[in-house]
Short mmCIF file of C-alpha atoms in Angstrom, two decimals:
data_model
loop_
_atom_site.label_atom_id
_atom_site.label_comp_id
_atom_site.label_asym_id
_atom_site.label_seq_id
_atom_site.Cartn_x
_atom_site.Cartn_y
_atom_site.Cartn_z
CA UNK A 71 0.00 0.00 0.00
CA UNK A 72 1.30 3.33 -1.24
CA UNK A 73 1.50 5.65 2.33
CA UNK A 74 -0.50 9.05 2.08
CA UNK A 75 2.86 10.64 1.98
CA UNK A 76 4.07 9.77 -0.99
CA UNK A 77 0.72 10.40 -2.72
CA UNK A 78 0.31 13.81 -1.31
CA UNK A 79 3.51 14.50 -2.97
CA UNK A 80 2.64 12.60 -6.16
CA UNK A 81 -0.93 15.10 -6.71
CA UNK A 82 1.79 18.49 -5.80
CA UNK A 83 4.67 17.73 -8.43
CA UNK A 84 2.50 16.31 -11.06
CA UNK A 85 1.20 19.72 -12.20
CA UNK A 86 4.60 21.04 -11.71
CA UNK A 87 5.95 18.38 -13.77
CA UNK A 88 4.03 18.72 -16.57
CA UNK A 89 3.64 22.67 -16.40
CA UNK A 90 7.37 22.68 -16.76
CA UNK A 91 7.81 19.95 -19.61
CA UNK A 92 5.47 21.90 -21.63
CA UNK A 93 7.62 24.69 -21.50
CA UNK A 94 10.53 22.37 -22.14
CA UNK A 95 9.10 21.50 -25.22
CA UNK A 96 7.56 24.89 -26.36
CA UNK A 97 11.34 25.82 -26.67
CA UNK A 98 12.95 22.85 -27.84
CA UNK A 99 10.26 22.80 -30.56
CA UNK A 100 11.43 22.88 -34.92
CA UNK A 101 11.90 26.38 -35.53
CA UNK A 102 10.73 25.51 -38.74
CA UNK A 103 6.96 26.28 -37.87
CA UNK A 104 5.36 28.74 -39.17
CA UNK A 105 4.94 31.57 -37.01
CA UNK A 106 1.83 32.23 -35.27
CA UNK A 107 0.14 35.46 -34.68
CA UNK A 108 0.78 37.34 -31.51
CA UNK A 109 -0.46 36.29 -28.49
CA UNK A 110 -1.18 37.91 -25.22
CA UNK A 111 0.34 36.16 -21.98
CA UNK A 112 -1.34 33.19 -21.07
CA UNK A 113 -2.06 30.68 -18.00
CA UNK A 114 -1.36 27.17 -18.71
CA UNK A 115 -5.22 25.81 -17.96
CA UNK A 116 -7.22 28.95 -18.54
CA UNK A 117 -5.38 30.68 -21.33
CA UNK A 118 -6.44 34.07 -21.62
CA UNK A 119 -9.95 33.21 -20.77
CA UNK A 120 -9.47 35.50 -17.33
CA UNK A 121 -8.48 38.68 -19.45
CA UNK A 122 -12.04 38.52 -21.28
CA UNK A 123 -13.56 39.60 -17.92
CA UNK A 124 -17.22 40.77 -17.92
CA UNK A 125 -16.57 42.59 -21.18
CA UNK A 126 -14.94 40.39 -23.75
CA UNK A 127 -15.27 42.86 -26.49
CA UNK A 128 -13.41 45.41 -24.77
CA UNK A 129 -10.71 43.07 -23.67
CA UNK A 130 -10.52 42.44 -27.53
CA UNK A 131 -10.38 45.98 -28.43
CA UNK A 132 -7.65 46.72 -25.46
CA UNK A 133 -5.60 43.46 -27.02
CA UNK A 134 -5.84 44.58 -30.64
CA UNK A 135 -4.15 48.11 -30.05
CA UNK A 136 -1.16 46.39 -28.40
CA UNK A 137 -1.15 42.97 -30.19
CA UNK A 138 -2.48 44.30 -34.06
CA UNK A 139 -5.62 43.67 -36.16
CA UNK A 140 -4.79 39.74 -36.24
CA UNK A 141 -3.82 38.23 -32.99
CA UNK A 142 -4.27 34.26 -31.46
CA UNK A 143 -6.26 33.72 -27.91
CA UNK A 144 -6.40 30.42 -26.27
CA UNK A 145 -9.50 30.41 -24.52
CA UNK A 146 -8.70 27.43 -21.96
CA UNK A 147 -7.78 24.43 -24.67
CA UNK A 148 -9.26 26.13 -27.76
CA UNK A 149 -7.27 28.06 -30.03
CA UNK A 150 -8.83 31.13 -31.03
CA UNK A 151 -7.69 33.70 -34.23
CA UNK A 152 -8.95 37.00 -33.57
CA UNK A 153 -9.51 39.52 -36.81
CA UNK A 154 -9.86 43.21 -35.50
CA UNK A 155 -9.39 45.08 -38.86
CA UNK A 156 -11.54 45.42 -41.91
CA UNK A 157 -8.45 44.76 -43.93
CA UNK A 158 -7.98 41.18 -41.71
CA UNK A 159 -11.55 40.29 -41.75
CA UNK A 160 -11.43 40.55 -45.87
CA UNK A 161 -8.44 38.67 -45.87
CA UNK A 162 -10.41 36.10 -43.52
CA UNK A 163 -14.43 36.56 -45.10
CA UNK A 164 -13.61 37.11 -48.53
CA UNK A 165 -10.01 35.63 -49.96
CA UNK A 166 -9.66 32.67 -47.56
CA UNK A 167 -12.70 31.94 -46.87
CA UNK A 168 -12.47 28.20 -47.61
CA UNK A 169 -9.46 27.75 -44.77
CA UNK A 170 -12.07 29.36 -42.66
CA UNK A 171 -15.25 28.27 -43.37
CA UNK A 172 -16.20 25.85 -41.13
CA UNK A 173 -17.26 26.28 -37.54
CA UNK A 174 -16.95 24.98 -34.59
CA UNK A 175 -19.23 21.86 -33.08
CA UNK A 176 -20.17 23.57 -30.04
CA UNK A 177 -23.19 21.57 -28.00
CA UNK A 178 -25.61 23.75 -26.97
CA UNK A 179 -26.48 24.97 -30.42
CA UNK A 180 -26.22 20.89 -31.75
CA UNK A 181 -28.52 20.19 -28.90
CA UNK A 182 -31.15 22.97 -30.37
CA UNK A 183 -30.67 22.96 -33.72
CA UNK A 184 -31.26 19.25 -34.37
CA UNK A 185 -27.88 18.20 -34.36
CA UNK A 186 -26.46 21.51 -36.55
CA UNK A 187 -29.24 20.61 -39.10
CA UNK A 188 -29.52 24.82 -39.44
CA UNK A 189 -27.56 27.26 -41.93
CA UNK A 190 -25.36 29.05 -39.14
CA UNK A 191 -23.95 25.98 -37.14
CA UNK A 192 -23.92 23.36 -39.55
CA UNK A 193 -20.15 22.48 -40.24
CA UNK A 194 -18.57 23.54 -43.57
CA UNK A 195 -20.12 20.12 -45.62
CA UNK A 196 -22.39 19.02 -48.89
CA UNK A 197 -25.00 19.34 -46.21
CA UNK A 198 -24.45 23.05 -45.64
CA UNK A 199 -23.67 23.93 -48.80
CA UNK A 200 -26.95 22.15 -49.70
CA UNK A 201 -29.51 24.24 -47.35
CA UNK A 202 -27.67 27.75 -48.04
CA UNK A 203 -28.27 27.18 -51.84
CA UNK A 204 -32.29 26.42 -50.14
CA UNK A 205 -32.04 29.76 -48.11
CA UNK A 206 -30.75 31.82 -51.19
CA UNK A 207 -32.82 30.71 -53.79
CA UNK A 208 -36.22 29.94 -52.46
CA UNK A 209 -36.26 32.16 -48.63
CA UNK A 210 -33.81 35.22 -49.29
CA UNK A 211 -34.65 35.48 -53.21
CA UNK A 212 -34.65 39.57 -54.19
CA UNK A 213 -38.47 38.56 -55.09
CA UNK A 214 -39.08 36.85 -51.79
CA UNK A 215 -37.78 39.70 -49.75
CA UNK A 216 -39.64 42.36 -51.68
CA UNK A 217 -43.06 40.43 -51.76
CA UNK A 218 -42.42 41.18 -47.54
CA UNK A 219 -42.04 44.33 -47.71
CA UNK A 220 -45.51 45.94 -46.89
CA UNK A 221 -45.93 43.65 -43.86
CA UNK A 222 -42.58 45.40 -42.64
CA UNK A 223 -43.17 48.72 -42.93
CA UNK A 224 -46.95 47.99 -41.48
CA UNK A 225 -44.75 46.91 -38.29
CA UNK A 226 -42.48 49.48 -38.68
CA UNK A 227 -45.62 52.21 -38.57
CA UNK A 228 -46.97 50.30 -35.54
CA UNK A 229 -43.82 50.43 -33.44
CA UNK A 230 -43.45 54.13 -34.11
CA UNK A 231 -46.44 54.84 -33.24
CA UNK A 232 -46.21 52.96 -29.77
CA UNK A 233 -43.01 54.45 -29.33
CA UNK A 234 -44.53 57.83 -30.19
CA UNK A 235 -47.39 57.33 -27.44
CA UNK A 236 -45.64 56.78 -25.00
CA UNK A 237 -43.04 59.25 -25.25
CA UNK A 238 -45.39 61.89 -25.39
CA UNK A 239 -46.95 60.25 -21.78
CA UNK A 240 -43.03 60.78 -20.37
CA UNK A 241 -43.21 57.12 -20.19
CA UNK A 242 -39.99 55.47 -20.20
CA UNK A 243 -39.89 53.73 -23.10
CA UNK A 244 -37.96 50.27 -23.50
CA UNK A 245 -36.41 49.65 -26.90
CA UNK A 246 -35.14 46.40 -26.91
CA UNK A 247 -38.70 45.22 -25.71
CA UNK A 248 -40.52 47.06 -28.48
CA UNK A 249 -38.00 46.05 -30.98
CA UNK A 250 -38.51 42.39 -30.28
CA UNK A 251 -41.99 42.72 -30.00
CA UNK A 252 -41.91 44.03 -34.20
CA UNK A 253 -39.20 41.46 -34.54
CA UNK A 254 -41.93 38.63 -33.38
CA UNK A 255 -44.81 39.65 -35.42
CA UNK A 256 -42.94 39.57 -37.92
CA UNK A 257 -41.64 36.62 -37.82
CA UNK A 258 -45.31 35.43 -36.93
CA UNK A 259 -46.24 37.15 -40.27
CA UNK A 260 -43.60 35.19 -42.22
CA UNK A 261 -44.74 31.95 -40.29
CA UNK A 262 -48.20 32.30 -41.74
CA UNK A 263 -49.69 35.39 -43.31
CA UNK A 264 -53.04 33.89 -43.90
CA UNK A 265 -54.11 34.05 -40.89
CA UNK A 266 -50.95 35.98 -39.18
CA UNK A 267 -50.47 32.28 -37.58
CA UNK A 268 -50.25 34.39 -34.29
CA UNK A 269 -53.23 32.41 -33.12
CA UNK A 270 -52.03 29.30 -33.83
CA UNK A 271 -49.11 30.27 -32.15
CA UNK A 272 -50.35 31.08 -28.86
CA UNK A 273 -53.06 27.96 -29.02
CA UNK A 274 -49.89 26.06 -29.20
CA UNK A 275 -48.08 27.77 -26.71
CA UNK A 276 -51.11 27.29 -24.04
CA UNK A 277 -51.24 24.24 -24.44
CA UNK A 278 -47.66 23.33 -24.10
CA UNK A 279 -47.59 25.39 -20.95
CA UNK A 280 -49.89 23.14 -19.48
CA UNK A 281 -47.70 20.33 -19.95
CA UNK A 282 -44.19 22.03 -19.16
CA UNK A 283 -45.45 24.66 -16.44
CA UNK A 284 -45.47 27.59 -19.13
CA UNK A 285 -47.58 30.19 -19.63
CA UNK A 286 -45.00 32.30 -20.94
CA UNK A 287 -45.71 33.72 -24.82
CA UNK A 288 -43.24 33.02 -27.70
CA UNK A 289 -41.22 36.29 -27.50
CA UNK A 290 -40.30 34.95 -23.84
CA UNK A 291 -39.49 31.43 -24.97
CA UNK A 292 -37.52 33.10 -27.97
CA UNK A 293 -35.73 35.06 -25.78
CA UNK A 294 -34.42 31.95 -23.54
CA UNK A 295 -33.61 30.22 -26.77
CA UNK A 296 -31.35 33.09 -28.06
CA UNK A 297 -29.71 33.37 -24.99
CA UNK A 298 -28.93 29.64 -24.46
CA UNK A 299 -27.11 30.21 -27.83
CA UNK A 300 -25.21 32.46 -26.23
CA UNK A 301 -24.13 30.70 -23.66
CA UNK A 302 -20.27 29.15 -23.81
CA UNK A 303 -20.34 26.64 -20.87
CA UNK A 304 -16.75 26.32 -19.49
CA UNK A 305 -16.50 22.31 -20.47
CA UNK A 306 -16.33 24.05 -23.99
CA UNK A 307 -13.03 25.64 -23.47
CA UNK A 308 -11.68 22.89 -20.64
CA UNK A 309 -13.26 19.62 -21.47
CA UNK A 310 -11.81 18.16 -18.65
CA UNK A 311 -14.08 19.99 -16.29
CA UNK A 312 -17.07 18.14 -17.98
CA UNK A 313 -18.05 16.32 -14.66
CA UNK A 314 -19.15 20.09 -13.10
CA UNK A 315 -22.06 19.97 -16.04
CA UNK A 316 -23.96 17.60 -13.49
CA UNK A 317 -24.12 20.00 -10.83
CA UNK A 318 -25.62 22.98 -13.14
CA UNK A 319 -28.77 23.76 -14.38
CA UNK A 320 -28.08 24.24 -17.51
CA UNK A 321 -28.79 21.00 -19.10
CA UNK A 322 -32.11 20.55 -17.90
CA UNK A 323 -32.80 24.45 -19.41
CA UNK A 324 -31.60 23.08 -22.80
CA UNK A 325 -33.69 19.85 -23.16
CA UNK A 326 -37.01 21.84 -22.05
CA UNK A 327 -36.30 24.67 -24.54
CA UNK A 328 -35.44 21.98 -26.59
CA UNK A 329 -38.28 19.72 -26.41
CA UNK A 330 -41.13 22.92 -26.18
CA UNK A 331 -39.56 24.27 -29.25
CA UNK A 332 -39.62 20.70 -31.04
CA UNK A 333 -43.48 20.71 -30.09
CA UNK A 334 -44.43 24.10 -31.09
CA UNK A 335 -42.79 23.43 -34.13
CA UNK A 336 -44.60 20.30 -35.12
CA UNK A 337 -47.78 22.31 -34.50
CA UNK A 338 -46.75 25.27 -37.16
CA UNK A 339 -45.63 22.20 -39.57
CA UNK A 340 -48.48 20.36 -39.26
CA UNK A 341 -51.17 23.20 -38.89
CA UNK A 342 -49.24 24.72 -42.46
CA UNK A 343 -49.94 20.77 -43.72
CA UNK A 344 -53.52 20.80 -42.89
CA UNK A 345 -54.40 24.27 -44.36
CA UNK A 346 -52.49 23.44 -47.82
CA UNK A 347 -55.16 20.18 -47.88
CA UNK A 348 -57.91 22.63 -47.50
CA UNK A 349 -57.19 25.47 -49.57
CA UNK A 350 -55.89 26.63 -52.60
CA UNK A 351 -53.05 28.61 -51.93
CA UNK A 352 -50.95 30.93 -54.39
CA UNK A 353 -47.40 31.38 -54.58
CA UNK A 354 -47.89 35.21 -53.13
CA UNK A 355 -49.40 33.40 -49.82
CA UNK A 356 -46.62 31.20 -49.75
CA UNK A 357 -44.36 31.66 -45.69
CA UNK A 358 -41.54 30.65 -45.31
CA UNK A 359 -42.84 27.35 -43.76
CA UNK A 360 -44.62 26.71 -46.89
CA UNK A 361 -41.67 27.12 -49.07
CA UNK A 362 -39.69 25.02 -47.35
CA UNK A 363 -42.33 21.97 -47.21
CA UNK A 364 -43.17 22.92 -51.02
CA UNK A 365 -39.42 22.28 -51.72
CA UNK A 366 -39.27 19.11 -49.59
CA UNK A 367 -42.49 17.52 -51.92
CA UNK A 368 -40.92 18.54 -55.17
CA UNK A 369 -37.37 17.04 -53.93
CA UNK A 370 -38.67 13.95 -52.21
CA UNK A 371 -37.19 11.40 -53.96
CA UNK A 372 -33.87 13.13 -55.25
CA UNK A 373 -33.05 15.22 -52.53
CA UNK A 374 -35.27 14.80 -49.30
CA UNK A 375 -35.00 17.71 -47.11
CA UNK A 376 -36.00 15.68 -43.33
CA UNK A 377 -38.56 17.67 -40.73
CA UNK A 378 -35.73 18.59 -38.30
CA UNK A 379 -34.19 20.52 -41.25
CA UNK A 380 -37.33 22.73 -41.82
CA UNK A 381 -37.74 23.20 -38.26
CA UNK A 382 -33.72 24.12 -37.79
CA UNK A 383 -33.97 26.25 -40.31
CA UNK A 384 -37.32 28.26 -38.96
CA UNK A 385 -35.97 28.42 -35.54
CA UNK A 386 -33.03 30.61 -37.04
CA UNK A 387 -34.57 32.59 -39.70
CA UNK A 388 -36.33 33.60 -36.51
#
């Protein structure tokens, strides 16, 4: 048996020992590498993730004006290049855009998008290449956009006007609410303009609030949802601090925004099947729901585009 000694001593040097034989072999390494950006100081577990402090963008701005517009963080384990120039990002966006196309698998947004089945995480693949091409030519088509437009400035004239009201009642007026609020309908006008699908919306939502505790509205449920994809969990950046997941909450607030989302979304899908069975509609009533599950009966048998796609893809054109 191994006295307690001799262990206590084994859990002190081991860090030591390997904190120092990294640095052994950071300098020993072929100088024949190519040579990375500059990089702030960093902390062998944590990187520069302490410097981002509650402001990461100003840390980034402080770090570009001594490091340069193109500069390399290591947020814990993960590498991160850092463009902070218009000439960099154009070098990055526009001339290399292949070396930097793809993106990250991070889990929360794989957890809510249907395993990256949407436009903005899905990995650089056939697959992505696939639904942009479906975004461009049959969502975000000049026509498409245009045939939108009086529904948009209709919201427009209504938020002005609220904004109007109660600014001349020396209310204090919240932006960010009233902008979601024109942001919502209309995305509820996209969803379904027949019938502004905002009742089908909230029938949904009531009754999924029965079953999960709701009784919150979609803008609130949105709102979670955004901000979940916000989220960077520090397991990301240090996986081997992936046992501390089980004592958070965050989980369980993913796979019940997860699953109510799923739900609500079968509704919209299936409501949008149901209507196109009872009436006639024209390609000027066409949503964006009903694009998408025009394109998936045309392309059935050559290129099926699943459920989970359609819904990915709603989630983030909202």
């Amino acid at each position: 048996m191994v006295p307690l000694s001799h262990l206590f001593i084994a859990l002190l040097t081991t860090p030591l020992f390997l904190f120092f034989l990294r640095i052994w072999r950071r300098r020993h390494a072929p100088t024949s590498r190519r040579n990375p950006p500059p990089s702030p100081p960093k902390l062998p577990v944590l990187g520069n993730l302490h410097q981002m402090g509650s402001f990461p963008h100003r840390a980034l701005h402080s770090f570009s004006h001594r490091y340069g517009p193109l500069m390399l963080l290591r947020l814990g384990q993960v590498p991160v290049l850092v463009a902070s120039s218009a000439e960099a990002a154009r070098e990055i966006m526009k001339t290399q855009d292949l070396t930097f196309s793809n993106r990250p698998r991070l889990s929360i947004p794989g957890r809510l998008l249907y395993n990256y089945k949407d436009v903005v995480f899905s990995p650089y693949s056939n697959y992505w290449r696939r639904i942009r091409s479906i975004c461009v030519l049959h969502l975000l088509s000049t026509r498409r956009v245009q045939s939108y437009r009086r529904l948009r400035k209709e919201e427009m004239s209504i938020m002005v006007e609220k904004i109007t009201r109660l600014g001349s009642s020396s209310a204090v007026v919240n932006l960010s609410d009233a902008l979601m609020s024109m942001t919502n309908d209309i995305i509820c006008m996209h969803a379904g303009p027949m019938q502004k699908l905002n009742i089908v919306l909230v029938g949904a939502m009531a009754a999924l609030g029965k079953k999960h505790g709701g009784g919150r509205n979609f803008s609130e449920l949105l709102m979670e949802f955004e901000e979940l994809l916000g989220v960077f969990p520090l397991w990301e950046y240090i996986p081997w601090l992936n046992w501390t997941r089980r004592f958070a909450s965050l989980d369980r607030r993913i796979d019940r925004v997860a699953k109510v989302f799923d739900e609500f979304m079968e509704i919209v899908i299936q409501e949008h099947r149901d209507r196109e069975e009872r009436e006639d509609i024209d390609d000027g009533g066409f949503d964006f729901v009903d694009i998408l599950l025009q394109f998936q009966r045309d392309n059935r048998n050559s290129s099926p585009v699943e459920d989970d796609t359609i819904k990915a893809i709603i989630m983030r054109a909202s």
